[in-house]
XYZ file of C-alpha atoms in Angstrom:
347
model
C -8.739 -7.267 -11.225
C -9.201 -5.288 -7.741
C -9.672 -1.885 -7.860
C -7.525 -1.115 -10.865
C -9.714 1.452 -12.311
C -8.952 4.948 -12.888
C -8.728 6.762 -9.639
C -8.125 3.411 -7.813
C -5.182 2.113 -5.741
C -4.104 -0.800 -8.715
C -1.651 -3.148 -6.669
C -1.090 -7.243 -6.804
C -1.906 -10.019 -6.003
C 1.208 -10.921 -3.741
C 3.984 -9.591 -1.913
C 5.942 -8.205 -5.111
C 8.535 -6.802 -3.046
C 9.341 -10.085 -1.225
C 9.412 -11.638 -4.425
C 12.300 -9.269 -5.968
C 14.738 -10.054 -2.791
C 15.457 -12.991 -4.722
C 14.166 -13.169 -7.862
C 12.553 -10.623 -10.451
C 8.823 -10.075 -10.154
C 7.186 -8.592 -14.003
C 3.960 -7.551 -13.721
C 1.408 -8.161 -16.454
C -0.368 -5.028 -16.546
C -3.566 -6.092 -18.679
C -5.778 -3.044 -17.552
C -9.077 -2.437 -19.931
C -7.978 1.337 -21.943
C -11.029 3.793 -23.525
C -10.390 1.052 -26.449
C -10.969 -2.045 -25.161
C -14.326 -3.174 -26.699
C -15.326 -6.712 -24.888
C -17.981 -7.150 -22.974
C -17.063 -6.489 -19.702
C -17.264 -2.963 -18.047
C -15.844 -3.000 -15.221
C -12.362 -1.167 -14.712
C -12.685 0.319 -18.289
C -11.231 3.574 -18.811
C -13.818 6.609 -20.746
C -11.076 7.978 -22.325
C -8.036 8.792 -23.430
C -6.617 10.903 -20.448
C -8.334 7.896 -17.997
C -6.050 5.344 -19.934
C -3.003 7.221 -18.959
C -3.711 8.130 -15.475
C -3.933 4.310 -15.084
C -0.675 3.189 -17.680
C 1.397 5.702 -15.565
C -0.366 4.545 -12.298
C 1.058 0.808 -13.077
C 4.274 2.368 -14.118
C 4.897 4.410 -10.834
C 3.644 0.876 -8.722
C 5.908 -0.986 -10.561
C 9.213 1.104 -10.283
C 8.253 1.713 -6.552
C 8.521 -2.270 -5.877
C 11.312 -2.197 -8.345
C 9.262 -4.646 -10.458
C 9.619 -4.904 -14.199
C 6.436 -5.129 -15.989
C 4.914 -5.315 -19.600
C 1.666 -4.407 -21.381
C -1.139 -6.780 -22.268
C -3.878 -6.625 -24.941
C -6.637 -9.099 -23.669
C -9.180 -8.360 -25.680
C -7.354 -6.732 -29.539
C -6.807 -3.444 -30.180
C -6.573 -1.813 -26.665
C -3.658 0.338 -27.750
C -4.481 0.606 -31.453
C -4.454 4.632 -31.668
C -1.414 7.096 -32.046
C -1.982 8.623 -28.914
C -1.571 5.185 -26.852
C 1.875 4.264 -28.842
C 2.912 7.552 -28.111
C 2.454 7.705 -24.491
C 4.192 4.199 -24.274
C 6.824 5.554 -26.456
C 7.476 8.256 -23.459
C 7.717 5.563 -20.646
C 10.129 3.672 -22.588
C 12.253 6.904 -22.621
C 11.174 6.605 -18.967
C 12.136 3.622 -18.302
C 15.473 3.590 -20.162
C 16.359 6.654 -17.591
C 15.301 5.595 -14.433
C 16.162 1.745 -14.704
C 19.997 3.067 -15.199
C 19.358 4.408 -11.322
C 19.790 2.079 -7.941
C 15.867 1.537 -6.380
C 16.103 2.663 -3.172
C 12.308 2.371 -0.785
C 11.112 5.353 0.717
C 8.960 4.294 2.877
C 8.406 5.154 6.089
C 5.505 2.570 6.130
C 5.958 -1.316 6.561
C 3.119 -3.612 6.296
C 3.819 -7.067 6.785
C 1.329 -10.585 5.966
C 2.062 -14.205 5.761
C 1.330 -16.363 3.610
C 1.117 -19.510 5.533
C -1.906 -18.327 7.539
C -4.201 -19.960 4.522
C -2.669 -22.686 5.850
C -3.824 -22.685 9.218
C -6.987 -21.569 9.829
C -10.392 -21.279 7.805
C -11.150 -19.609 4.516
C -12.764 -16.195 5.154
C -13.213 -13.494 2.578
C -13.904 -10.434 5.092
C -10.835 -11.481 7.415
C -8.589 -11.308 3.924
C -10.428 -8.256 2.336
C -10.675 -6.022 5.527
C -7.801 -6.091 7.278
C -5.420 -6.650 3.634
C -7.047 -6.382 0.334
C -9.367 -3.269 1.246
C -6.844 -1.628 3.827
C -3.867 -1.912 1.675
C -6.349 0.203 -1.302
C -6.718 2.771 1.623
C -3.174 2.665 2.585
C -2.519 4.099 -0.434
C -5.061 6.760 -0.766
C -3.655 7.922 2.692
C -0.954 10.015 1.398
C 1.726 7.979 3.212
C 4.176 5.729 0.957
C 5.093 2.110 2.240
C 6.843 -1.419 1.480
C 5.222 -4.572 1.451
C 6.863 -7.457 2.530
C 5.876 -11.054 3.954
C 6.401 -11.779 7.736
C 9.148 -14.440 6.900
C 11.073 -12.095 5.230
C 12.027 -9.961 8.326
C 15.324 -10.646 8.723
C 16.086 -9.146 5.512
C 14.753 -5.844 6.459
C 15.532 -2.865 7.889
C 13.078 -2.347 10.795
C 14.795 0.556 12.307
C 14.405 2.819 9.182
C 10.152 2.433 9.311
C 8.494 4.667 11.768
C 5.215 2.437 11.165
C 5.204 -1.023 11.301
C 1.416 -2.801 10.037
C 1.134 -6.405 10.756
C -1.827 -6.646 8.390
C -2.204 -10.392 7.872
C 0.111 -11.850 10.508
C -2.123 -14.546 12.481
C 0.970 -17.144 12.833
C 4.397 -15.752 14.596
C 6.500 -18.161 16.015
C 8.745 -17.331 18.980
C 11.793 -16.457 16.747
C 10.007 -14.065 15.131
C 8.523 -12.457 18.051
C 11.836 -12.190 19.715
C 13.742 -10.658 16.187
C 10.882 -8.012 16.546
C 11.106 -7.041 20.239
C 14.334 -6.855 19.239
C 14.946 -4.785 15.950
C 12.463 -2.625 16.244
C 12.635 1.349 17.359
C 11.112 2.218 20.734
C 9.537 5.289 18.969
C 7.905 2.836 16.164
C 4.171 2.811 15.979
C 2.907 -0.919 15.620
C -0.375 -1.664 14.024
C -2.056 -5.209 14.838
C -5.043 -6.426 12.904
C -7.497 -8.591 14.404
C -5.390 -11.585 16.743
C -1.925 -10.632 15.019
C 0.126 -13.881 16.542
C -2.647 -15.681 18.238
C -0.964 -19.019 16.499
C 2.733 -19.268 17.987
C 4.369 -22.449 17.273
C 1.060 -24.216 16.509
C -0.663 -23.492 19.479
C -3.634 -21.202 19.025
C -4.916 -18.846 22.031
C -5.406 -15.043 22.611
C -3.000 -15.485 24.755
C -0.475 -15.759 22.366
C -2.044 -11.899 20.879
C -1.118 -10.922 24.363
C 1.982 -11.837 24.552
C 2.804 -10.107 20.799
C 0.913 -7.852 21.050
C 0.729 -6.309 24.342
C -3.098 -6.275 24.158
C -5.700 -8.395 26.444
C -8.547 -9.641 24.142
C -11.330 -11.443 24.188
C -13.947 -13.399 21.724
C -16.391 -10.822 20.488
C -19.997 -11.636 19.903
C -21.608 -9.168 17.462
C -24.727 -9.063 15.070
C -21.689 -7.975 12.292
C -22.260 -11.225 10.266
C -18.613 -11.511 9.275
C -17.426 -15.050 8.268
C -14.642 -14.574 11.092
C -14.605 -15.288 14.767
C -14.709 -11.154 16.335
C -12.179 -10.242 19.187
C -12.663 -6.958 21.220
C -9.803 -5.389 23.371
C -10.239 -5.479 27.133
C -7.510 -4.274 28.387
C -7.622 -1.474 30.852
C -4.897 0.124 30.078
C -6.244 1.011 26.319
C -8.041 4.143 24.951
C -10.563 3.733 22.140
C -9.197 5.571 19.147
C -11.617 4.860 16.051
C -15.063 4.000 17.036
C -17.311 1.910 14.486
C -20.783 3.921 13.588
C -22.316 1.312 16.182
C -19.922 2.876 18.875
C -17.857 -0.307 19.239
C -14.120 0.267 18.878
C -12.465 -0.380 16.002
C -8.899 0.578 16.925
C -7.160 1.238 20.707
C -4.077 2.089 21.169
C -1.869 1.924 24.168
C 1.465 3.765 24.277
C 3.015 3.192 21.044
C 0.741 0.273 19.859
C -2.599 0.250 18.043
C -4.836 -2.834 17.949
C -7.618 -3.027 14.856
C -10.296 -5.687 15.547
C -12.645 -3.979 12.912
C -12.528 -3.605 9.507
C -11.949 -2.100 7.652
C -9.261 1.231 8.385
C -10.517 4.306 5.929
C -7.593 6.481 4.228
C -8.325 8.998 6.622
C -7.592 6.646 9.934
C -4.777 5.756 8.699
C -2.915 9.080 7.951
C -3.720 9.920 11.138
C -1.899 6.849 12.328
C 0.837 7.751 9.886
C 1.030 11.551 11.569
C 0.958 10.259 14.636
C 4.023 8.140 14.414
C 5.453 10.655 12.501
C 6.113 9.465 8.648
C 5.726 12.084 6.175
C 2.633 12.847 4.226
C 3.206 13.698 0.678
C -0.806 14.719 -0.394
C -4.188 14.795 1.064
C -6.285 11.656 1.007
C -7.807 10.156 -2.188
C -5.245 10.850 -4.439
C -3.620 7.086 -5.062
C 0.508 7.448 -4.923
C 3.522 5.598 -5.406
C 6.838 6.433 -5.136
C 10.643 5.323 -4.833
C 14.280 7.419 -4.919
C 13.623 7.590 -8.790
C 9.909 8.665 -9.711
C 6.635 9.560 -7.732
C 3.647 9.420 -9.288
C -0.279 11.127 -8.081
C -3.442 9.366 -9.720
C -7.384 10.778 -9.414
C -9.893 9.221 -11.627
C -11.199 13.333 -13.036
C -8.751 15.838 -11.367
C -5.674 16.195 -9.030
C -6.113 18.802 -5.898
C -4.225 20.416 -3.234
C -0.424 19.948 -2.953
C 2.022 17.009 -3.278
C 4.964 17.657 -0.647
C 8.218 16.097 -1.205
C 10.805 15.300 1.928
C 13.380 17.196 0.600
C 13.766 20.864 -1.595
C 15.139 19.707 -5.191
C 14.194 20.142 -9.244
C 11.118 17.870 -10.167
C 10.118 17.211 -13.487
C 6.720 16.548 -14.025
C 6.955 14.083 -16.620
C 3.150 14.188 -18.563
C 3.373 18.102 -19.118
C 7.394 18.464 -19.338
C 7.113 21.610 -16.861
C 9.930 21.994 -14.545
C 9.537 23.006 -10.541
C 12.773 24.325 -9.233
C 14.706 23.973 -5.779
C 11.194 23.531 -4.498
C 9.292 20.755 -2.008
C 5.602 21.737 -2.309
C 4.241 21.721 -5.969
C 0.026 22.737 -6.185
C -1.397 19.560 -8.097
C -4.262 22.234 -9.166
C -2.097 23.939 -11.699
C -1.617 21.050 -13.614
C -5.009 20.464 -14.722
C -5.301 16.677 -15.254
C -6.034 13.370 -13.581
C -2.258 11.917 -13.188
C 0.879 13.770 -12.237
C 4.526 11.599 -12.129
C 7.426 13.135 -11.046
C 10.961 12.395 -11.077
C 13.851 14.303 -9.611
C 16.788 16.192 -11.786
């Protein structure tokens, strides 16, 4: 129930993608529609065209993880109108098509967490909402598509096919781990660290440990923030502030082809130009939420879509809410289409 509004990011509450190496996540998509009449108002769509941007929003997150998912009436009658049963009537048509094709990721993005950090340190809200929760919401209001995927799970990856690696919520690496990286991963690869990425390495704790992972010299920060985290601050001399907090402090530093973040939280617009910088592709300016596999990519506003989406590749997109076809083409003008949710899939 985090940002899952019209015109937000949706997402989970896990790793969804690490889930379906093995097994099959579903997703219970129980967002609020213009007909949901409970008490509560948050996340509840106005109307009719609001309630689809955020049906097809869930769809497109769900097919892009390669999730299966299913529709949930908390409160009675959220569906009850013959506009609603016919729009899930087209996704099923949807559905039935796409789910006959192989998912294949096309992200250029990885962001990896862990989920045995909990486990070895102290509970803090901002650490988990700034550098995860919040920046994976911007992530995808950046324009940039990426995969999700817990630090343990690295070995099943592909490292050499993401041209921006994120390790969002990765406070424990042990020495395997750092070595698989060091040696997996592309020279040309931009790597993001939040906060002390690795200051825990086989159970011993010290920013030494960030040095050694991350290539960064840090120290203990002491700030007037009020955060319910212990601050670090990059001191290395070899860094250049990049992103500068409104109190002039730097949030992000990079050095060569790494990027420390010991701020939250990363706006859509810092991280495209991350993204540009390391050179993934951009598909549509920032705000606009997106998801997107091989199969189907989808473009969600909460009022109305702007600029251009721009696809990797020249091919035949069907825009699947308005039926209108966009031959041998790669840039399509989200203007024309009037409305608040655009989902495309390829002929």
């Amino acid at each position: 129930y985090y940002r899952c509004g019209p015109g937000d990011s949706g997402g989970e509450m896990c790793a969804t993608q690490s889930v379906n190496l093995k097994k099959l996540w579903v997703d219970e998509s129980d967002n609020r529609t213009h007909l949901a009449s409970d008490d509560v108002k948050e996340w509840v769509c106005d109307d009719f065209t609001q309630s689809r941007c955020v049906m097809w929003r869930e769809f497109c997150k769900n097919f892009s993880h390669d999730s299966g998912f299913w529709w949930m009436d908390l409160g009675g009658g959220w569906y009850d109108a013959p506009e609603m049963t016919a729009e899930v009537s087209r996704m099923v048509k949807t559905n039935d098509l796409l789910r006959s094709l192989k998912h294949e990721s096309v992200a250029d993005v990885l962001v990896l967490v862990d989920e045995e950090c909990i486990g070895n340190m102290s509970i803090s809200a901002d650490l988990r909402c700034g550098f995860m929760e919040d920046y994976l919401s911007e992530l995808h209001h950046s324009g940039t598509v990426s995969d999700i995927y817990r630090l343990r799970d690295l070995k099943s990856l592909d490292l050499k096919k993401y041209k921006m690696i994120v390790f969002a919520y990765t406070f424990k690496v042990n020495e395997d781990e750092r070595r698989y990286i060091k040696e997996n991963v592309q020279d040309s690869t931009l790597l993001v660290f939040h906060h002390a990425a690795g200051i825990n390495k086989n159970g011993n704790v010290s920013l030494d440990n960030v040095l050694d992972f991350t290539g960064f010299e840090m120290a203990e920060a002491k700030t007037e923030n009020g955060y319910d985290f212990a601050e670090v601050k990059v001191v290395d001399k070899d860094a250049k502030v990049l992103f500068e907090n409104s109190d002039g402090t730097a949030k992000a530093s990079i050095k060569e082809n790494k990027v420390a973040v010991t701020s939250p939280f990363m706006t859509a617009e810092e991280i495209r130009e991350l993204a540009k910088r390391a050179g993934c592709h951009i598909y549509t300016d920032t705000g606009i939420a997106l998801w997107s596999d091989n199969r189907i990519t989808g473009a969600f506003v909460k009022n109305r879509l702007s600029g251009n989406i721009v696809f990797p590749k020249k091919a035949t997109y069907i825009e699947q809410l308005s039926g209108k076809i966009f031959e041998n083409i790669s840039k399509i003008c989200l203007d024309e289409l009037n409305t608040n949710a655009a989902v495309f899939i390829k002929k």
